[in-house]
Short mmCIF file of N, CA and C and ligand atoms in Angstrom, two decimals:
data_model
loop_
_atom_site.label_atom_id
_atom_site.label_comp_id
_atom_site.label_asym_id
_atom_site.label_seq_id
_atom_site.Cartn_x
_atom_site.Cartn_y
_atom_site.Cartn_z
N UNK A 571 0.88 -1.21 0.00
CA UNK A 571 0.00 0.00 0.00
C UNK A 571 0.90 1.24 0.00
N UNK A 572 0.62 2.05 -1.22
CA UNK A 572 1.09 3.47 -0.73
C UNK A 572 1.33 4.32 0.36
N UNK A 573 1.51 5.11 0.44
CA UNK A 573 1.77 6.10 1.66
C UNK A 573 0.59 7.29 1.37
N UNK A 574 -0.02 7.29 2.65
CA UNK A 574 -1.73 8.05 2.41
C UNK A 574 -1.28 9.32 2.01
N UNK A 575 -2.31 9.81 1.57
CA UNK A 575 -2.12 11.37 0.92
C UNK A 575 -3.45 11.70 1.41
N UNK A 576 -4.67 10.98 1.57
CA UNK A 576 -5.69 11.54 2.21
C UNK A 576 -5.71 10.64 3.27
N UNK A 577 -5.84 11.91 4.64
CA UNK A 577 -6.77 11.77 6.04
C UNK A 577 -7.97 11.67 6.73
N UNK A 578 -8.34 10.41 7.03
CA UNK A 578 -9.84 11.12 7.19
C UNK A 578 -9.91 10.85 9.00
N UNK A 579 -10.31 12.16 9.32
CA UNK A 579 -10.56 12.03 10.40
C UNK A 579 -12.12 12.33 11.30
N UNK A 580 -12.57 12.10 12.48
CA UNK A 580 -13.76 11.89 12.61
C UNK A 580 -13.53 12.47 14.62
N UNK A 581 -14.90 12.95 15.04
CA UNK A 581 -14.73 13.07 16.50
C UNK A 581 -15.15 12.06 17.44
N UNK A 582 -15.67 11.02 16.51
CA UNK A 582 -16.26 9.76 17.60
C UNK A 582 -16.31 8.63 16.85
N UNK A 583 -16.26 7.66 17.44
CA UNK A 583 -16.31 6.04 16.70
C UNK A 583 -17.61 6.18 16.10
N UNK A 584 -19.01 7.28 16.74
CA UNK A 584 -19.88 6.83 15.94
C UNK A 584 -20.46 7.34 14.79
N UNK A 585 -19.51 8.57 14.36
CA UNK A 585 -19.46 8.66 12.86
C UNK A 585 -18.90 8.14 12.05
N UNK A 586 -18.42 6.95 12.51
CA UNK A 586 -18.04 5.38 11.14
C UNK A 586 -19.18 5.26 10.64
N UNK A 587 -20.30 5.03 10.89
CA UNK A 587 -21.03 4.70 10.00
C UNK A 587 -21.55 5.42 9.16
N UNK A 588 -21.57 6.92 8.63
CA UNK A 588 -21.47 7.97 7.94
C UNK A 588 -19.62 7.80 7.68
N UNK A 589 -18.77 8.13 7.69
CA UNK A 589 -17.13 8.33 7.43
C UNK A 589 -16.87 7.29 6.94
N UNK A 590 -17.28 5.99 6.91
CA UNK A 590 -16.79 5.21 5.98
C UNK A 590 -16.72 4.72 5.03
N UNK A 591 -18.38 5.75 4.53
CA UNK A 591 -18.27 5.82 2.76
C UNK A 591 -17.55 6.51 2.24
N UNK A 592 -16.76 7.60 2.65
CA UNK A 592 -15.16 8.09 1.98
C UNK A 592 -14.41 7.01 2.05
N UNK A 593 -14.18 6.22 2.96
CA UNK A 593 -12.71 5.13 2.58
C UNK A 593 -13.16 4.41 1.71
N UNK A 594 -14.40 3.87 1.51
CA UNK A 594 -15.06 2.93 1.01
C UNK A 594 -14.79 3.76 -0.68
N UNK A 595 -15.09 4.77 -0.82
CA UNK A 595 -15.05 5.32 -2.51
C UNK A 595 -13.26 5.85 -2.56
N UNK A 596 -12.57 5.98 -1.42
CA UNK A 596 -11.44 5.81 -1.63
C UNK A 596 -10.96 4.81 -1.98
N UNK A 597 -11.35 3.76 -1.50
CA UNK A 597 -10.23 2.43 -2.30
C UNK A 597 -11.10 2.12 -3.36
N UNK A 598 -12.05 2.77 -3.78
CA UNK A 598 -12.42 2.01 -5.23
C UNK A 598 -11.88 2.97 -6.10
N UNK A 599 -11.36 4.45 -5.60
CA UNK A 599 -10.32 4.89 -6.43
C UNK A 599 -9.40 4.75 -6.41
N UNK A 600 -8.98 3.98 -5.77
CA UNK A 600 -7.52 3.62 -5.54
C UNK A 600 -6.29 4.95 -5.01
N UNK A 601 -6.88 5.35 -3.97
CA UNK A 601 -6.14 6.80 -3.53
C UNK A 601 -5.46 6.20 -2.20
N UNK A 602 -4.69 6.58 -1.67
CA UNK A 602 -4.23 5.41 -0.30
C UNK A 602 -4.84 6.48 0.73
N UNK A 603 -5.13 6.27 1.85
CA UNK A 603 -5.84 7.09 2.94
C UNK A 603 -5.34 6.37 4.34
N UNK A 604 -5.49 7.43 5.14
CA UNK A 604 -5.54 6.97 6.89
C UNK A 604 -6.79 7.71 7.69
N UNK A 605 -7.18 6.64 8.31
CA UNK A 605 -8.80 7.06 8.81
C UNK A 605 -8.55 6.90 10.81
N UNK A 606 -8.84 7.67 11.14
CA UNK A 606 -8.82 7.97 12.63
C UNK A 606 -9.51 8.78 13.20
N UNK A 607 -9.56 8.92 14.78
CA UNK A 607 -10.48 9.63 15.46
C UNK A 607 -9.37 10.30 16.28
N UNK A 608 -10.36 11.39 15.94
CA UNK A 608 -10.00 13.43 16.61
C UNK A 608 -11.17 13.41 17.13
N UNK A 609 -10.90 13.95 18.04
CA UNK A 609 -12.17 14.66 19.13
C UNK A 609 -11.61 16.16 19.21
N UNK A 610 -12.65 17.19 18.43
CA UNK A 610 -12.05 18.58 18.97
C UNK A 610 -12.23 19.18 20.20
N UNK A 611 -13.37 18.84 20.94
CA UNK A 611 -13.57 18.59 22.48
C UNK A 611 -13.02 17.76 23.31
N UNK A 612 -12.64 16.92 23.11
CA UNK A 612 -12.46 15.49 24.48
C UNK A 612 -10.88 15.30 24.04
N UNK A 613 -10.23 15.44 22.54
CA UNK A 613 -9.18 15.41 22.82
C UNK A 613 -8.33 16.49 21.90
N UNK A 614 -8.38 17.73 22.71
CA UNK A 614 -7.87 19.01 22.23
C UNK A 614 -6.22 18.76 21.41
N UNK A 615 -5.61 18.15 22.79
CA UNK A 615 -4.05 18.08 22.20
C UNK A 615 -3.77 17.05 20.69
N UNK A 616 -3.88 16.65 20.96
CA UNK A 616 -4.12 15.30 19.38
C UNK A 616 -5.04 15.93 18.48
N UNK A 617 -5.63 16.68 18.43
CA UNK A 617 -6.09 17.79 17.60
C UNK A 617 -5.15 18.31 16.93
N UNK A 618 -4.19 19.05 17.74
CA UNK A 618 -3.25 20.21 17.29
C UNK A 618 -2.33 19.43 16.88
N UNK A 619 -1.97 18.11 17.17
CA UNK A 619 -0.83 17.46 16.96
C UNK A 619 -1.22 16.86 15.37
N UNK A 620 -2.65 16.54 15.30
CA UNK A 620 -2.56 16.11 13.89
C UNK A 620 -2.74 17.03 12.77
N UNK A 621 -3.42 18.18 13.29
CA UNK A 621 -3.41 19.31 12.31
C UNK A 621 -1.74 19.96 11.77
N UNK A 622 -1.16 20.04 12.96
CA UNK A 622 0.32 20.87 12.66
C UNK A 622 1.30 19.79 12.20
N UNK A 623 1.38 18.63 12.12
CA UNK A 623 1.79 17.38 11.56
C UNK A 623 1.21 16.62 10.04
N UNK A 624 0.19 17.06 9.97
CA UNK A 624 -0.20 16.24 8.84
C UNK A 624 0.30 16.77 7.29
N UNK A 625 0.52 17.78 7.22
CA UNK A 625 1.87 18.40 5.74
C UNK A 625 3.17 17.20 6.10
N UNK A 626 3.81 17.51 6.63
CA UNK A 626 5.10 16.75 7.21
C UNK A 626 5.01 15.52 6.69
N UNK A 627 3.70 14.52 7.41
CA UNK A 627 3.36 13.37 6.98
C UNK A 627 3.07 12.81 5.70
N UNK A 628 3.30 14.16 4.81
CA UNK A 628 2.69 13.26 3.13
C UNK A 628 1.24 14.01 2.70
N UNK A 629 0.34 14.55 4.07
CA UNK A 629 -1.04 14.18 3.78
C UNK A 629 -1.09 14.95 2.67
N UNK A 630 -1.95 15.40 1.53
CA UNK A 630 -2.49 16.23 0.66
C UNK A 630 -4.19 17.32 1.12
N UNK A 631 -4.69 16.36 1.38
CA UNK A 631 -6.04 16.74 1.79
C UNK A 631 -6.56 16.11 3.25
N UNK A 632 -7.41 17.11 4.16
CA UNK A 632 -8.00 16.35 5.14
C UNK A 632 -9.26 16.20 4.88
N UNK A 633 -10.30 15.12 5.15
CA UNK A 633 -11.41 15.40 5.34
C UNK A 633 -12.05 14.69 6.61
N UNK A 634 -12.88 15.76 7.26
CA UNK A 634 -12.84 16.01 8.41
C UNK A 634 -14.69 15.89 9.05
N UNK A 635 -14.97 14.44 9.79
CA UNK A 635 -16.56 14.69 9.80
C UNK A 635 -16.80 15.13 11.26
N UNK A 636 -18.08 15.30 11.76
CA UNK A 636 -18.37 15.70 13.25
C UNK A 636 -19.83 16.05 13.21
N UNK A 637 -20.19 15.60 14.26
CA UNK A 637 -21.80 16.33 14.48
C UNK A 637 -22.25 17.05 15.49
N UNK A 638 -23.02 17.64 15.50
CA UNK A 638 -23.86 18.21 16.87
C UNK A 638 -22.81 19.59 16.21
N UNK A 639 -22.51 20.40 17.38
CA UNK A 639 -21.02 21.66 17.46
C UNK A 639 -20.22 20.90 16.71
N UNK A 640 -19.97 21.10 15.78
CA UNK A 640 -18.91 20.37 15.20
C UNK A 640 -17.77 21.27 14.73
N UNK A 641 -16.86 21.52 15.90
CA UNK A 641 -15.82 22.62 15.75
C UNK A 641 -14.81 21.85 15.31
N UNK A 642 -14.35 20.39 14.97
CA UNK A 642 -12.76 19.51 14.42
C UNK A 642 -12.72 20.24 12.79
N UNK A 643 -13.67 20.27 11.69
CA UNK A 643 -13.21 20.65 10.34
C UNK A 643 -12.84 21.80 10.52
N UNK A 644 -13.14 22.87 11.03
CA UNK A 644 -12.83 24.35 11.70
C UNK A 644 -11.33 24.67 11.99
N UNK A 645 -11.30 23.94 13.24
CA UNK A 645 -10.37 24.01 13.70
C UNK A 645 -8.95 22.93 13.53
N UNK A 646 -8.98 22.42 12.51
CA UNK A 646 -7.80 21.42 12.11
C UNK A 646 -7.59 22.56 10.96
N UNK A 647 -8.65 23.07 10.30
CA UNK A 647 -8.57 24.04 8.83
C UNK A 647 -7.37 25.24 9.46
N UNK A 648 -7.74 25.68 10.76
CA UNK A 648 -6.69 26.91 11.22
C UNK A 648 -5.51 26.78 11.32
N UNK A 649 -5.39 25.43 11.45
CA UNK A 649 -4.16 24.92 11.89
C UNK A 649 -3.16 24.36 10.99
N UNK A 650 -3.61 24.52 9.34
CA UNK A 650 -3.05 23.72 8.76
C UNK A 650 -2.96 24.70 7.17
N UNK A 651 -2.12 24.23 6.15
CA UNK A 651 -2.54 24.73 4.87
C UNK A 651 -2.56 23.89 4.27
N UNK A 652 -2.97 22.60 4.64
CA UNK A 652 -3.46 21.37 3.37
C UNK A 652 -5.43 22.17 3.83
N UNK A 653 -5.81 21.41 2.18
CA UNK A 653 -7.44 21.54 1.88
C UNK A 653 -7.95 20.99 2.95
N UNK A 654 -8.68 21.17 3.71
CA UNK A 654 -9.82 20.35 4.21
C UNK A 654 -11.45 20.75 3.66
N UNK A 655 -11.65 19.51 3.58
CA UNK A 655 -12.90 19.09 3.33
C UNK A 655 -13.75 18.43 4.84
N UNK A 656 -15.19 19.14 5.06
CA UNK A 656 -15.77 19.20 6.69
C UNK A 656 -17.19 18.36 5.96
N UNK A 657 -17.37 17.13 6.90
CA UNK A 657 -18.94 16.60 6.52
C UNK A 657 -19.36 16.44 7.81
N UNK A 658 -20.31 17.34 7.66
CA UNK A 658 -21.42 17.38 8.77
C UNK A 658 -22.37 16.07 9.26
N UNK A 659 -22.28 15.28 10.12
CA UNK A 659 -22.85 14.34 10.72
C UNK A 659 -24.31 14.97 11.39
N UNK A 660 -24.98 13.63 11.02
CA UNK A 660 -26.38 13.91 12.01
C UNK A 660 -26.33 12.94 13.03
N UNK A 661 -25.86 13.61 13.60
CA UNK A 661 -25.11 12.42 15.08
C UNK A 661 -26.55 12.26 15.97
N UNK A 662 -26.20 11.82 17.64
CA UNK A 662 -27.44 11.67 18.36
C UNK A 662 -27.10 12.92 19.22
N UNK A 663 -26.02 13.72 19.11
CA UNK A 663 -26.42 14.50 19.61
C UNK A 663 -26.79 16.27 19.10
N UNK A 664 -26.89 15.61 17.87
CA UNK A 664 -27.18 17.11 16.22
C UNK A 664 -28.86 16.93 16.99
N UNK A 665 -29.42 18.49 16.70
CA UNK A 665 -30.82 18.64 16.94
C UNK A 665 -31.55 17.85 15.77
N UNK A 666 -30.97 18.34 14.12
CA UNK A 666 -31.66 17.79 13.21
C UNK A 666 -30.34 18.37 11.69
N UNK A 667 -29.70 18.13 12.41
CA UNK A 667 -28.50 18.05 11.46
C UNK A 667 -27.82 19.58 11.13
N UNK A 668 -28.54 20.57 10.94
CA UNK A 668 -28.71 22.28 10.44
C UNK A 668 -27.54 22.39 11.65
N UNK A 669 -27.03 22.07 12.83
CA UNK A 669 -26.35 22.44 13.71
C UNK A 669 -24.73 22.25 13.28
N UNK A 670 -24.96 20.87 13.04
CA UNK A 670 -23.17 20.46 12.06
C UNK A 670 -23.67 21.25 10.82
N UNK A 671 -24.11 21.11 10.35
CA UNK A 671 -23.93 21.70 8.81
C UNK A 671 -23.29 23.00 9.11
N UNK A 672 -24.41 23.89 9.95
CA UNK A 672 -23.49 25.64 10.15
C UNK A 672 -22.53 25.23 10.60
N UNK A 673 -22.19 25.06 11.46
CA UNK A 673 -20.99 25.03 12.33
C UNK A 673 -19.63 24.59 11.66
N UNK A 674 -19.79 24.11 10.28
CA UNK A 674 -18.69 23.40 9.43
C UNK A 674 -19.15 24.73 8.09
N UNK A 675 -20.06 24.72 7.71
CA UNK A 675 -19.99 25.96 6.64
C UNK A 675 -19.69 27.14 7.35
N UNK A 676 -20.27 27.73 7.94
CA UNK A 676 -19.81 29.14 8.00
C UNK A 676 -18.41 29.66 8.92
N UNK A 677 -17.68 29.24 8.15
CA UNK A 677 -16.05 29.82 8.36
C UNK A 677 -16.28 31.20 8.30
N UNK A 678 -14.74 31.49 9.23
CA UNK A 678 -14.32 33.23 9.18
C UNK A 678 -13.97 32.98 7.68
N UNK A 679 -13.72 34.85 7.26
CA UNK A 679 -13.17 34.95 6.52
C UNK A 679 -11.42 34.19 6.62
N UNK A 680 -11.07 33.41 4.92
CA UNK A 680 -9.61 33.36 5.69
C UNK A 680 -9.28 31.60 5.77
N UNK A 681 -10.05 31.37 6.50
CA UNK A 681 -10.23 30.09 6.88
C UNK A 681 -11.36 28.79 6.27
N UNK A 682 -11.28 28.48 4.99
CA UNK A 682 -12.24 27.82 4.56
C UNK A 682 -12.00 26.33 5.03
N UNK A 683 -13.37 25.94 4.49
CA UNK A 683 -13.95 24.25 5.16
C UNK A 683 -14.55 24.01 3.96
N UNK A 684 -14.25 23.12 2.83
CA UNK A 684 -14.91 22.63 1.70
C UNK A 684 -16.00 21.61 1.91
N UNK A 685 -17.67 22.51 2.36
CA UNK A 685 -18.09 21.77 3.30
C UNK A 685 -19.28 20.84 2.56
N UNK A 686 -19.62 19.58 2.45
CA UNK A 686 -19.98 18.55 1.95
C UNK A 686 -21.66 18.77 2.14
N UNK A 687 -22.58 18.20 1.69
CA UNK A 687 -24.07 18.10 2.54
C UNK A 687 -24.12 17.29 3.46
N UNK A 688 -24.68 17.12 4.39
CA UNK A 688 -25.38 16.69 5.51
C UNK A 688 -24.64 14.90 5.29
N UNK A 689 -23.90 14.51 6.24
CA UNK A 689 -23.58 13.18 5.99
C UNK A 689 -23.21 12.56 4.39
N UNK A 690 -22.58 13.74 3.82
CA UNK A 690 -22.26 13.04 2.80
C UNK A 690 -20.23 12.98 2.42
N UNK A 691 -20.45 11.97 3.48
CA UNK A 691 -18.86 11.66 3.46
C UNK A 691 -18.44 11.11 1.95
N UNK A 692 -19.25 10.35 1.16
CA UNK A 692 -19.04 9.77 -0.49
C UNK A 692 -18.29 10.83 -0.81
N UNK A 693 -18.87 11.89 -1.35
CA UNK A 693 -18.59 13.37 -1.98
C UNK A 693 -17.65 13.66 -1.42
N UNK A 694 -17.45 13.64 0.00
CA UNK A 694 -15.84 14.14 0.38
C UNK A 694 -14.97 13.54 -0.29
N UNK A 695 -15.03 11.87 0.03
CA UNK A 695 -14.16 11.15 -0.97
C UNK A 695 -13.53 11.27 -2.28
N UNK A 696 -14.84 11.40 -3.28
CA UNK A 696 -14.56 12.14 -4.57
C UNK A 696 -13.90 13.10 -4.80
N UNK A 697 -14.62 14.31 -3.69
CA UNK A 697 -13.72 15.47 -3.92
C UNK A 697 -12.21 15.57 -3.40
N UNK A 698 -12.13 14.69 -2.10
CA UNK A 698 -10.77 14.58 -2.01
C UNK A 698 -9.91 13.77 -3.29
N UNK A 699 -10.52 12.46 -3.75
CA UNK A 699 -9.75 12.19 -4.88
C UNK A 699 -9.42 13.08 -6.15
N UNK A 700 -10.35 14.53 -6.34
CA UNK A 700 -10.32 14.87 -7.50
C UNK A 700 -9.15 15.69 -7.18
N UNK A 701 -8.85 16.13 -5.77
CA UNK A 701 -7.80 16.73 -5.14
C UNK A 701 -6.42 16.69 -5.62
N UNK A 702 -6.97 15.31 -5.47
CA UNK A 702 -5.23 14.53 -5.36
C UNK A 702 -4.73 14.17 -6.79
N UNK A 703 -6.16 13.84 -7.67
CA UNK A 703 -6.15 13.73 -9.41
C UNK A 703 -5.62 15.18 -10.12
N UNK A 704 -5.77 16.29 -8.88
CA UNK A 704 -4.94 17.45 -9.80
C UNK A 704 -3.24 17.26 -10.11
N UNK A 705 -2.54 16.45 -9.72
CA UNK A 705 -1.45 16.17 -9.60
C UNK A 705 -1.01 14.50 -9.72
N UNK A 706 -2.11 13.97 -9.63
CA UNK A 706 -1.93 12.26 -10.32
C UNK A 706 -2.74 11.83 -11.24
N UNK A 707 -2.03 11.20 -12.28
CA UNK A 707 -2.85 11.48 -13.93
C UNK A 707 -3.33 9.68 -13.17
N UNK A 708 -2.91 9.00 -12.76
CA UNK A 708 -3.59 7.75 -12.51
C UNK A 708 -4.83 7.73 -11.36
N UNK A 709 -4.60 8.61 -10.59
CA UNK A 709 -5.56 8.79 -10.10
C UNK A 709 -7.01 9.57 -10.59
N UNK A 710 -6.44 10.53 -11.46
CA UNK A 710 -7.89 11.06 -12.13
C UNK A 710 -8.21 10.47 -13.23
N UNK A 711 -7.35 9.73 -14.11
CA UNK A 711 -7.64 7.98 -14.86
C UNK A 711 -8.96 7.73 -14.32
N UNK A 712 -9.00 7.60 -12.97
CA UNK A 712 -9.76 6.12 -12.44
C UNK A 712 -11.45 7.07 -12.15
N UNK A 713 -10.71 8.21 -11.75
CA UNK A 713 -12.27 9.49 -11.51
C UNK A 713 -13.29 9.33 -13.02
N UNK A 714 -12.20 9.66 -13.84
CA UNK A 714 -12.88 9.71 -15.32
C UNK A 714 -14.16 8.56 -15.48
N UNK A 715 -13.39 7.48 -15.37
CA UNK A 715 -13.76 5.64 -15.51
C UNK A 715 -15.08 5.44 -14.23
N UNK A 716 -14.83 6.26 -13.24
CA UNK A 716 -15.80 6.47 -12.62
C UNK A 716 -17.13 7.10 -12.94
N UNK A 717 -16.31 8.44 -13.18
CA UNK A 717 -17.64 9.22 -13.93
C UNK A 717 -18.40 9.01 -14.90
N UNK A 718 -17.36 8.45 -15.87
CA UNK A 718 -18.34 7.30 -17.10
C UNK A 718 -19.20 6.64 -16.65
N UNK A 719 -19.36 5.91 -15.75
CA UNK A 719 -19.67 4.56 -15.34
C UNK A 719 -20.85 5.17 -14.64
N UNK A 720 -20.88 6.42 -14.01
CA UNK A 720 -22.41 7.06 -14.18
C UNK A 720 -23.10 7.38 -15.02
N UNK A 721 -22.43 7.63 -15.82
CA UNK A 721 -23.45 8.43 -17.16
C UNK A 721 -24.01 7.59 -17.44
N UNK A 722 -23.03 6.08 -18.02
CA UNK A 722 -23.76 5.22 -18.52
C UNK A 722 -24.87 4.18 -17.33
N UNK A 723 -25.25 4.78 -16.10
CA UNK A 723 -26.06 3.93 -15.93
C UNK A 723 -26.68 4.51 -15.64
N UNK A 724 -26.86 5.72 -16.01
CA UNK A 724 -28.26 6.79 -15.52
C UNK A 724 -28.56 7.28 -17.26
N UNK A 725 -28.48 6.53 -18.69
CA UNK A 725 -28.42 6.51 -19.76
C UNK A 725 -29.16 4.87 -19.62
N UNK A 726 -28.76 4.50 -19.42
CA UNK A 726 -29.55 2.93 -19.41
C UNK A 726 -30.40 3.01 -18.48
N UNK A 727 -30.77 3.35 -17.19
CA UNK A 727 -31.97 3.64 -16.79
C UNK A 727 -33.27 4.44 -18.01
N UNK A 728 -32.67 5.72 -18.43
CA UNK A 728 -33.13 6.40 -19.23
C UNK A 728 -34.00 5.89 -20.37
N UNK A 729 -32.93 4.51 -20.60
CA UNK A 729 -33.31 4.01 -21.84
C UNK A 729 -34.53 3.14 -21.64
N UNK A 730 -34.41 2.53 -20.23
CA UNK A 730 -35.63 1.21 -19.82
C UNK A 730 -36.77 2.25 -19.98
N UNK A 731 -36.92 2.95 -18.98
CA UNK A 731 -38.07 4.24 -18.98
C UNK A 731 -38.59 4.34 -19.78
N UNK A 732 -37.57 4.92 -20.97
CA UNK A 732 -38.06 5.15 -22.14
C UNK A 732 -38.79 3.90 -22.73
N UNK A 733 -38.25 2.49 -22.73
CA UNK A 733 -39.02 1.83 -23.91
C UNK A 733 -40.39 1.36 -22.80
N UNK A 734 -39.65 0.79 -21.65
CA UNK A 734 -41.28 -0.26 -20.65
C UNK A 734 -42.16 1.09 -20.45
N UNK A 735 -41.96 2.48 -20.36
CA UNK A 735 -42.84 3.11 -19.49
C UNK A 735 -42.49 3.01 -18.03
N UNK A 736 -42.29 4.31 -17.03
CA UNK A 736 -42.22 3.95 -15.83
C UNK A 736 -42.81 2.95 -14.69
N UNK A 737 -44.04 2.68 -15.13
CA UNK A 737 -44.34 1.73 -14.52
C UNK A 737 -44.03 0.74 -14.36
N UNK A 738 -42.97 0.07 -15.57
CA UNK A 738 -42.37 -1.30 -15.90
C UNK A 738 -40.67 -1.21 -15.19
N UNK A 739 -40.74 -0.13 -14.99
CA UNK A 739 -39.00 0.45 -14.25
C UNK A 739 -39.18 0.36 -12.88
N UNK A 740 -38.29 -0.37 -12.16
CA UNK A 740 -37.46 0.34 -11.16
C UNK A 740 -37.25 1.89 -10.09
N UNK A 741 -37.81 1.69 -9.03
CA UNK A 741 -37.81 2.83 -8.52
C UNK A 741 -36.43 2.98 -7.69
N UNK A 742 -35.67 3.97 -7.26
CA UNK A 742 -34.72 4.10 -6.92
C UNK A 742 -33.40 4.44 -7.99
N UNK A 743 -32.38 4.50 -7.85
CA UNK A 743 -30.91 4.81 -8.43
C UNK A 743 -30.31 3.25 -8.46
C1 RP5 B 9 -19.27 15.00 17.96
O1 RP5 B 9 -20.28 14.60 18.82
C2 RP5 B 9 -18.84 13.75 17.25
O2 RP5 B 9 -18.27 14.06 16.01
C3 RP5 B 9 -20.12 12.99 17.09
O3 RP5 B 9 -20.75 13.27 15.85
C4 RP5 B 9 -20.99 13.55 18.20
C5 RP5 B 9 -21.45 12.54 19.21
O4 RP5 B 9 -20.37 11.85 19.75
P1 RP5 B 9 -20.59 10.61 20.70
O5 RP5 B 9 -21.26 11.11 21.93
O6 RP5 B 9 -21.44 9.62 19.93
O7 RP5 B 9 -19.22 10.06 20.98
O8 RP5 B 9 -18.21 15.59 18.62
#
């Protein structure tokens, strides 16, 4: 395995189950990654240690999830001049999600958070790979082959529609 270029980091074990559709569309792009837990509350110092460390380490891009106050994409972003990318979790303790979402979009001036929709760690993924595809022709190879691979199946949906009539189709993506 390569040496990661994307980070993904998270404030609790229980945004794995949202955060692990970035690793998950990371290795089907074949981008190498390291996935761990930051707490920007509970564990301040290891915060600062991975924000002011992670250039040093190789990283290229962070992407960074949290819910409820979700001050870690924020505050790893101050700390650092690699990209981060912030996905807002609807954790158990988010009112109804609108709480991470602000709290990861609205940066000072100065300080941006490339901030994802509501639990959509996938899209971080992508966008971190398209990151890293600005500077690896094999890696944005595989984005391309990806992106094809939508067209053509939202073109073949298109096409069933078209001949059965919706009723004879498939509901869903
Ligand atoms: C945030 O609080 C974490 O990112 C998580 O989304 C949320 C709840 O954490 P737990 O109480 O489940 O550990 O800091």
């Amino acid at each position: 395995m390569s040496k990661p270029v994307v980070g993904i980091i998270m404030g609790s074990q229980s945004d794995l189950k949202v955060m692990k559709e970035a690793a998950e569309i990371l290795e089907e792009l074949q981008v190498a990654y390291k996935l761990t837990i930051v707490s920007a509350h509970r564990t301040p110092d290891r915060m600062i240690d991975y924000a002011r460390s992670a250039r040093s380490k190789g990283l290229k891009v962070i992407i960074a999830g949290a819910g409820g106050a979700a001050h870690l994409p924020g505050m790893v972003a101050s700390m650092t001049t690699l990209p981060v990318i912030g996905v807002p979790v609807k954790s158990s303790n988010s009112i109804d999600g609108w709480d991470s979402v602000l709290s990861i979009l609205q940066m000072p001036g100065g300080i941006p958070v490339a901030t994802v929709a509501l639990d959509g760690a996938k899209n971080a993924g992508i966008l971190a790979a398209e990151m890293v595809g600005a500077f690896d022709e094999s890696v944005a190879k595989n984005l391309e082959k990806y992106k094809d691979e939508l067209k053509e199946k939202v073109l073949k949906s298109a096409e069933s529609i078209e001949e059965k009539g919706w009723r004879g189709s498939k509901i869903g993506f």
